[in-house]
CSV table of C-alpha atoms and ligand atoms in Angstrom, one decimal:
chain,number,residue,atom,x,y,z
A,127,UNK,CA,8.6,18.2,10.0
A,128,UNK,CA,9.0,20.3,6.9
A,129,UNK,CA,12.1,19.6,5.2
A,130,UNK,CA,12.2,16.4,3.2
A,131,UNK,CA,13.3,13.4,5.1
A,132,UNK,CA,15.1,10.4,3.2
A,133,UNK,CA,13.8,6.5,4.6
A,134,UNK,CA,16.0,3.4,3.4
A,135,UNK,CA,13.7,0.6,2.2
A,136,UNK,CA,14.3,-2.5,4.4
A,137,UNK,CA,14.2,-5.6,2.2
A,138,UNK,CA,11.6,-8.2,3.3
A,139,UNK,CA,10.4,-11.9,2.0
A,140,UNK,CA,6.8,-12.2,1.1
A,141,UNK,CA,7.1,-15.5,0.1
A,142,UNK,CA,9.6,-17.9,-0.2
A,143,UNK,CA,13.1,-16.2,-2.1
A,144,UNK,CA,10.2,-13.5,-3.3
A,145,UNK,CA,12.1,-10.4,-1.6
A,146,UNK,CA,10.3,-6.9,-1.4
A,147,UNK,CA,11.2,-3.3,-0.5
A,148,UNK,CA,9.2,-2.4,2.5
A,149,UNK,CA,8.7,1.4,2.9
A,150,UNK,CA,6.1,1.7,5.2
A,151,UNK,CA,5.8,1.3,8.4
A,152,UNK,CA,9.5,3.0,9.6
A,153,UNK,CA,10.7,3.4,13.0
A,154,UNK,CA,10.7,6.8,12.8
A,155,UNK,CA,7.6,7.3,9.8
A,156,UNK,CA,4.8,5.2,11.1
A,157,UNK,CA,2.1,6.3,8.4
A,158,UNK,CA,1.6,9.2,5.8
A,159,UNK,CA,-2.2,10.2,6.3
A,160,UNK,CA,-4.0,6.6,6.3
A,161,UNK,CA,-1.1,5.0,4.4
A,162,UNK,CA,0.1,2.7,7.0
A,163,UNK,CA,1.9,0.0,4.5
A,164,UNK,CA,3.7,-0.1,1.5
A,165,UNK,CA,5.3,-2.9,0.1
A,166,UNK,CA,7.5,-2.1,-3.4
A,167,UNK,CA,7.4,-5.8,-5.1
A,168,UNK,CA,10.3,-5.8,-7.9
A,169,UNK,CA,11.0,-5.0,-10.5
A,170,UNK,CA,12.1,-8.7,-10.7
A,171,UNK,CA,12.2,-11.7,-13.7
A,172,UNK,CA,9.9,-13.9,-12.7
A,173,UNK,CA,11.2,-17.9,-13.5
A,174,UNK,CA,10.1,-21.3,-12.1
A,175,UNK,CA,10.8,-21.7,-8.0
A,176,UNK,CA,10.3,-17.8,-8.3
A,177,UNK,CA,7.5,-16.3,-7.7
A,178,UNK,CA,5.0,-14.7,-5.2
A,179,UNK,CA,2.4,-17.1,-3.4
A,180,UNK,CA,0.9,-15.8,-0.5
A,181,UNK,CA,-1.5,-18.1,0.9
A,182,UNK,CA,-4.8,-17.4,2.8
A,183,UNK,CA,-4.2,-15.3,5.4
A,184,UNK,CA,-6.2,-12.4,7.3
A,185,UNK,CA,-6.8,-8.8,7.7
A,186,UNK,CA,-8.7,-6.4,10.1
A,187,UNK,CA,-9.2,-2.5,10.2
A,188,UNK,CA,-7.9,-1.9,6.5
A,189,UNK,CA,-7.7,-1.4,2.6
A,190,UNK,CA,-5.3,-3.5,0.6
A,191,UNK,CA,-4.8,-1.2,-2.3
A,192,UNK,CA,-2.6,-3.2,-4.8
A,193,UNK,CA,-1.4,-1.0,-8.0
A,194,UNK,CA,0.2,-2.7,-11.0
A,195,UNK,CA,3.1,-1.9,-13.1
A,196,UNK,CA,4.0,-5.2,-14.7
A,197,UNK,CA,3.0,-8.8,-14.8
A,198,UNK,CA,0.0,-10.5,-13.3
A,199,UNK,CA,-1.2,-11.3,-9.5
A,200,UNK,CA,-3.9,-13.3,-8.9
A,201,UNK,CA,-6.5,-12.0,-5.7
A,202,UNK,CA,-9.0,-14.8,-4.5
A,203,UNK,CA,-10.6,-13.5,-0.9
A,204,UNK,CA,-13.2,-15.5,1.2
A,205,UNK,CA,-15.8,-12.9,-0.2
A,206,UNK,CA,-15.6,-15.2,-3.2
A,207,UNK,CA,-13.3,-12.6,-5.4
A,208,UNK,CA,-11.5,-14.1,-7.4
A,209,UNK,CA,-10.0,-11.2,-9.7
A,210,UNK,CA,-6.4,-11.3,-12.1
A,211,UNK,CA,-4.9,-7.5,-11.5
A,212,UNK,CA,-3.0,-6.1,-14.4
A,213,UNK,CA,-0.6,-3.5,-15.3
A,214,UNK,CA,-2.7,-0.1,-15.2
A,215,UNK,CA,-5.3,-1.4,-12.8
A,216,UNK,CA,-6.2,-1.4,-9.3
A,217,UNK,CA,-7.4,-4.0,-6.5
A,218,UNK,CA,-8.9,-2.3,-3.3
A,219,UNK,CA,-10.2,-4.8,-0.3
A,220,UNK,CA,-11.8,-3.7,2.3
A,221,UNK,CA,-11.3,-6.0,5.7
A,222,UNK,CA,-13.7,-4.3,8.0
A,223,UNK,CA,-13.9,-6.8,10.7
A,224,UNK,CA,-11.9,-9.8,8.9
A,225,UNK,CA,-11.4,-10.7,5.7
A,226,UNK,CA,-9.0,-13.4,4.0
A,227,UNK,CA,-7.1,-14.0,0.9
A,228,UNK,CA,-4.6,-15.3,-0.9
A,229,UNK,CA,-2.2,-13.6,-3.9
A,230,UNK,CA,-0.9,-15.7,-6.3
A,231,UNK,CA,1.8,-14.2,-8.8
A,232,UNK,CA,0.8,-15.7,-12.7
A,233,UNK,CA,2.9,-17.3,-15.0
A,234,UNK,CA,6.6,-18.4,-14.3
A,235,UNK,CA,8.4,-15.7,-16.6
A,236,UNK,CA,8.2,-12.0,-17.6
A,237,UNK,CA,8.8,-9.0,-15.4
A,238,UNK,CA,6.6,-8.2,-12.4
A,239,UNK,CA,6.3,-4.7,-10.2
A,240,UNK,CA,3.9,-3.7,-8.4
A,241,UNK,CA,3.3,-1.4,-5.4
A,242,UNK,CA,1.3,-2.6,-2.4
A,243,UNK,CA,-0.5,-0.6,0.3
A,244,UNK,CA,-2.4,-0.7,3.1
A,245,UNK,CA,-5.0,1.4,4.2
A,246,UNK,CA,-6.0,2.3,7.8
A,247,UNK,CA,-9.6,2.7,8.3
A,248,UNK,CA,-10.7,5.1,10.7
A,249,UNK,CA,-12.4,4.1,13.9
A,250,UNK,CA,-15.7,5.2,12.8
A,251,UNK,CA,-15.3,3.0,9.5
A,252,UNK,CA,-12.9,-0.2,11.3
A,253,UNK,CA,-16.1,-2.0,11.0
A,254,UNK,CA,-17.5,-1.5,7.9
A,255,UNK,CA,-18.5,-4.5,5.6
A,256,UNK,CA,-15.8,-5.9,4.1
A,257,UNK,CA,-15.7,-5.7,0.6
A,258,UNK,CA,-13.5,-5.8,-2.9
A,259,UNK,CA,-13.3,-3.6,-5.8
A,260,UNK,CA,-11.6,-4.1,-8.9
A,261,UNK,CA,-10.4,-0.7,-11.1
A,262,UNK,CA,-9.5,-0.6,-15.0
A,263,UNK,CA,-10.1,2.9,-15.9
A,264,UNK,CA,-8.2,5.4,-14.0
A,265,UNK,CA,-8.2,9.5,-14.7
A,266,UNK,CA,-4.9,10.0,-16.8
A,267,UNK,CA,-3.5,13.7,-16.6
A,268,UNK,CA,-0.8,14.2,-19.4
A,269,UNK,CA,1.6,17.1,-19.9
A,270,UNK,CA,4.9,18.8,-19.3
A,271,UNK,CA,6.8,15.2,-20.3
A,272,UNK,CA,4.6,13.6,-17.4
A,273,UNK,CA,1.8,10.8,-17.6
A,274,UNK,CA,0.5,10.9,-14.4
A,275,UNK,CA,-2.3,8.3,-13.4
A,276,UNK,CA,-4.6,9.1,-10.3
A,277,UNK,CA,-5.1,6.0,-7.9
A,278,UNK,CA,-6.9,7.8,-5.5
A,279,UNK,CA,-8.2,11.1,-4.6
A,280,UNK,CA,-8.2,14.3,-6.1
A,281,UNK,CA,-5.7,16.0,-8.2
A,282,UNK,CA,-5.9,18.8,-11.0
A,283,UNK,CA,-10.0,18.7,-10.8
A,284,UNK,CA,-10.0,14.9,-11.5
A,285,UNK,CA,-10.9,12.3,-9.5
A,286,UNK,CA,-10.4,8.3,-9.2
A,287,UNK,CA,-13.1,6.6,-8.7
A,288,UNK,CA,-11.3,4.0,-5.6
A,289,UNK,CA,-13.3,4.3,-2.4
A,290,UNK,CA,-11.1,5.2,1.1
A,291,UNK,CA,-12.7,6.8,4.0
A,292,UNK,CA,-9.8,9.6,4.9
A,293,UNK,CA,-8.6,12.2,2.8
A,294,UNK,CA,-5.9,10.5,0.7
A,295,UNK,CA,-4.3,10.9,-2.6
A,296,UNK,CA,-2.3,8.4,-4.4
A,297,UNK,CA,-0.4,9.3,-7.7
A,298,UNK,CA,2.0,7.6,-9.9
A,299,UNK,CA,3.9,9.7,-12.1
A,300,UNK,CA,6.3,8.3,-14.8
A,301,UNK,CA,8.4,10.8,-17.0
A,302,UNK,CA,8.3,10.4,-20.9
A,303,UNK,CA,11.4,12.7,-21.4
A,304,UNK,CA,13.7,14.4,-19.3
A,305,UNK,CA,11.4,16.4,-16.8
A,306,UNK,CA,11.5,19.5,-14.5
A,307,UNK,CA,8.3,20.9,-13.1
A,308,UNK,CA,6.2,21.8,-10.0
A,309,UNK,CA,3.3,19.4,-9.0
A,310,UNK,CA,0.8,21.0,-6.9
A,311,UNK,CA,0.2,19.7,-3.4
A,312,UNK,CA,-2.5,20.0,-0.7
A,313,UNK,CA,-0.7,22.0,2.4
A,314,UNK,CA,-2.6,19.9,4.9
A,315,UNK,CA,-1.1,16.6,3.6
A,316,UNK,CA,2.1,14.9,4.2
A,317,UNK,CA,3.6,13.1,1.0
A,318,UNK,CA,5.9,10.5,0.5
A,319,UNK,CA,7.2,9.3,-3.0
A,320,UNK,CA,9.0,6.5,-3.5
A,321,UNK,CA,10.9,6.1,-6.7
A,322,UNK,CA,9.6,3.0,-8.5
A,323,UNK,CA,11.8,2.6,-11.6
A,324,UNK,CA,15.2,5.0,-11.7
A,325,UNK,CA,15.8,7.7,-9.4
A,326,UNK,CA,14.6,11.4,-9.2
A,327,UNK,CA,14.8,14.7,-7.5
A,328,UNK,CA,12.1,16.3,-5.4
A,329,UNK,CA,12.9,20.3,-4.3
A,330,UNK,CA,16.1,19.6,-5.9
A,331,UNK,CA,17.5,16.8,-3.6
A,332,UNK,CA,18.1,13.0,-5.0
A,333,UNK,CA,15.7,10.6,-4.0
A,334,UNK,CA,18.1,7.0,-5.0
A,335,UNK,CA,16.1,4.0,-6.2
A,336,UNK,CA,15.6,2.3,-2.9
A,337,UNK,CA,14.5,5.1,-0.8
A,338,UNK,CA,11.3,6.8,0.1
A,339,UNK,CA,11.3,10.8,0.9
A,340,UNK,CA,8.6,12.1,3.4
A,341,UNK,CA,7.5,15.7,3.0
A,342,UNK,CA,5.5,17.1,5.6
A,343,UNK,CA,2.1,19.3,5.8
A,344,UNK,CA,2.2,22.9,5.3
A,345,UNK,CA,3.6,22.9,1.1
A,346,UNK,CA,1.6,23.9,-1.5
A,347,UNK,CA,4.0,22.4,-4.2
A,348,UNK,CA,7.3,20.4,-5.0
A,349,UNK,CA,9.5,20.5,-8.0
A,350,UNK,CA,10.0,16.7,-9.0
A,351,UNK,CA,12.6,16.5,-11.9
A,352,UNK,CA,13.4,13.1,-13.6
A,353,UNK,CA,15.2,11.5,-16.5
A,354,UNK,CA,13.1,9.7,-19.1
A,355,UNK,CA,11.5,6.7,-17.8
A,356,UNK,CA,11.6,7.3,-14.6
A,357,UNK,CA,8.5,6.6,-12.5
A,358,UNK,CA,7.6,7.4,-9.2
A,359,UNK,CA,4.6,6.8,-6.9
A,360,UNK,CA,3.4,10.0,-5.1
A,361,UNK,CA,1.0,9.3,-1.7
A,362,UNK,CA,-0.5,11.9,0.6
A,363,UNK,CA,-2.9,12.4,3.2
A,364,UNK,CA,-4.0,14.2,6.0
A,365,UNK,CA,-2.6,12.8,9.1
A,366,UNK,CA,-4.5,10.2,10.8
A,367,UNK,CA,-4.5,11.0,14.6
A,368,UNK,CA,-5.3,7.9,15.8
A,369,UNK,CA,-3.1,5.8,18.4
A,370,UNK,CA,-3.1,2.3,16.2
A,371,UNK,CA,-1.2,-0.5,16.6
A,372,UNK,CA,-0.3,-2.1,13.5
A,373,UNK,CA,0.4,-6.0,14.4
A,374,UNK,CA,1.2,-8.6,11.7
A,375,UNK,CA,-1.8,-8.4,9.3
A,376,UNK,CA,-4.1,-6.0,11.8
A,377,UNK,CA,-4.8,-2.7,12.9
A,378,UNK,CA,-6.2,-2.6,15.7
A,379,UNK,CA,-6.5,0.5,18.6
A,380,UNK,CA,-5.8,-2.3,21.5
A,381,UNK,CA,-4.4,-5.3,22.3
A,382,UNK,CA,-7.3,-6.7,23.2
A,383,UNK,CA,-8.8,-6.4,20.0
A,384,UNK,CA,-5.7,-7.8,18.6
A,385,UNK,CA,-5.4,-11.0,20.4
A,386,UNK,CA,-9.5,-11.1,19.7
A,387,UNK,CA,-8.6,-11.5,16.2
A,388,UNK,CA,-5.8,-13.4,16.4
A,389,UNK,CA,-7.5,-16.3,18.4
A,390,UNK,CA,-10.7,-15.6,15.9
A,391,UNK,CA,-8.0,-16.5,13.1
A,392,UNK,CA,-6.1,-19.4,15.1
A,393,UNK,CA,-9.4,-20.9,14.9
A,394,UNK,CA,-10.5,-20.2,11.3
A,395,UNK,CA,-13.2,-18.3,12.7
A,396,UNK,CA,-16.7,-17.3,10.4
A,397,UNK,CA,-15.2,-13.7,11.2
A,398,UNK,CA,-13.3,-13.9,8.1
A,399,UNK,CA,-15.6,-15.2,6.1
A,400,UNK,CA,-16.0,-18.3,3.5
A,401,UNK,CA,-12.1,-20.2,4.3
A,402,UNK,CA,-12.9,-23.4,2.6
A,403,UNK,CA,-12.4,-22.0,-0.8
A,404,UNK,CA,-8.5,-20.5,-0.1
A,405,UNK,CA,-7.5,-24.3,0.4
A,406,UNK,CA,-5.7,-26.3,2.3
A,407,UNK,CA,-2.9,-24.0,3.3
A,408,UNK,CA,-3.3,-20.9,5.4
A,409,UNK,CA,-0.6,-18.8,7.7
A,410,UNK,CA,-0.9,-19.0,11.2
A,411,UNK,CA,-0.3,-15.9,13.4
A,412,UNK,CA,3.2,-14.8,15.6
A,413,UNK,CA,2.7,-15.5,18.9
A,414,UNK,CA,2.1,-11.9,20.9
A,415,UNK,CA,5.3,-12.0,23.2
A,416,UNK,CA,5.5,-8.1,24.7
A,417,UNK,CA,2.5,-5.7,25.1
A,418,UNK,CA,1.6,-4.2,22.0
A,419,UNK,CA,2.5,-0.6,21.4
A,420,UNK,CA,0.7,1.8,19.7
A,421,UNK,CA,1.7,4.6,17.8
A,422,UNK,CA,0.4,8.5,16.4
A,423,UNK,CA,0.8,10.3,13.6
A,424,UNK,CA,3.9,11.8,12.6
A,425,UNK,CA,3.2,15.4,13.5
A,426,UNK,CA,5.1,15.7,16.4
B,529,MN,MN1,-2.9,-9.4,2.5
């Protein structure tokens, strides 16, 4: 694939009346590099009855990687983490083998957006000790009308300091003024950017708020061009070629596995860690009804 490819969000409920833009995964765009999941949460007025609370639930073979825009979420994971995310900053968790947590939005007013990822980990790191990091300072790159902040990877000879175990780059990219320019690319990533706040052109074709565009390996540039204001979040990576199956809050490479951790988490197994303190209330797992399928890369 080499031409850019337009993907309709499909709206989703992460809580009660709380609806999302879900992005990733697609039917026909499974992942871009390790970026398995992404979850655009608002813009959207927070007000009393409307809010995001996600209670304790589970993970396994991932990063969460949350990045915020506006307003406050609240992380507490059976690590003991209890860490407030706010706009500029970063929370990464690392499931390994299982993990819990619960997110919480804060206060009952003001504006919240926010962009929420998931990582897959790669089989030789699926197993790795779970873990949670918290960022504040990120590498800001300004110029041409842009401020850019890099989330993760490396970009212009900077480089975040968020820990991921593939070769992945996450940008987000707001315009000050009107802007036209090239942004330089790594020709053996794919890219997707999804416009966060207005709308904006990338090689000269409109990406509409709502949408994410896919561009595949083998570019060593795109010309993004945006009205003032506009912000975007640019993610790349080499393409994982892994078969995974991605099932409810898992990612797995059998079904085995996958009904292992399910039943693990039915039981509010030790596997994820210290439950007690995410209280009382706690999701349970689908039932599996059909064999698990999994899924490649996108290079096809
Ligand atoms: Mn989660």
């Amino acid at each position: 694939m080499s031409a850019l490819e337009i993907f309709s969000l499909h709206q989703s409920e992460l809580s009660p009346g709380f609806q999302i833009g879900r992005a990733l995964p697609q039917r026909q765009l499974r992942r871009i590099g390790a970026w398995a999941f992404l979850d655009h949460i608002g813009p959207v007025e927070l007000r009393p009855g409307l809010g995001m609370k996600v209670h304790s639930h589970p993970h396994i073979g991932l990063q969460t990687f949350t990045w915020m825009v506006a307003g406050e979420i609240e992380h507490h994971d059976s690590l003991g983490y209890r860490q407030t995310i706010r706009p500029g900053e970063i929370n990464l968790m690392t499931s390994g083998d299982g993990i819990a947590h619960t997110e919480t939005s804060v206060g009952t007013s003001g504006r919240m957006h926010a962009a929420q990822l998931w990582l897959a980990l790669p089989a030789h790191k699926k197993d790795t000790a779970a873990a949670f990091e918290h960022h504040q300072q990120l590498p800001q790159i300004v110029g041409n009308g842009w401020q850019t902040t890099l989330l993760v990877g490396e970009w212009l000879g900077q480089q975040s300091p968020v820990a991921v175990h593939t070769p992945l780059i996450a940008v987000d990219v707001l315009a000050q003024v009107d802007c036209h320019s090239s942004f330089k690319l790594n020709p053996v990533f794919e890219y997707g950017i999804l416009p966060m706040e207005g709308e904006l052109h990338v090689n000269g074709e409109l990406v509409p708020t709502g949408s994410l565009a896919y561009l595949g390996t083998g570019h060593s540039s795109m010309q993004l061009q945006a009205a003032a204001h506009s912000r975007a979040l640019v993610i790349g990576g080499e393409p994982l070629e892994e078969e995974l199956i991605v099932w409810w809050n898992f990612i797995a490479r059998s079904q085995a596995e996958i009904e292992q951790a399910r039943a693990d988490w039915e039981a509010q197994s030790a596997r994820y860690g210290e439950l007690g303190q995410l209280g009382e209330a706690w999701l349970h797992a689908p039932e599996i009804t059909a064999t698990l399928k999994s899924s490649g890369s996108n290079q096809r």
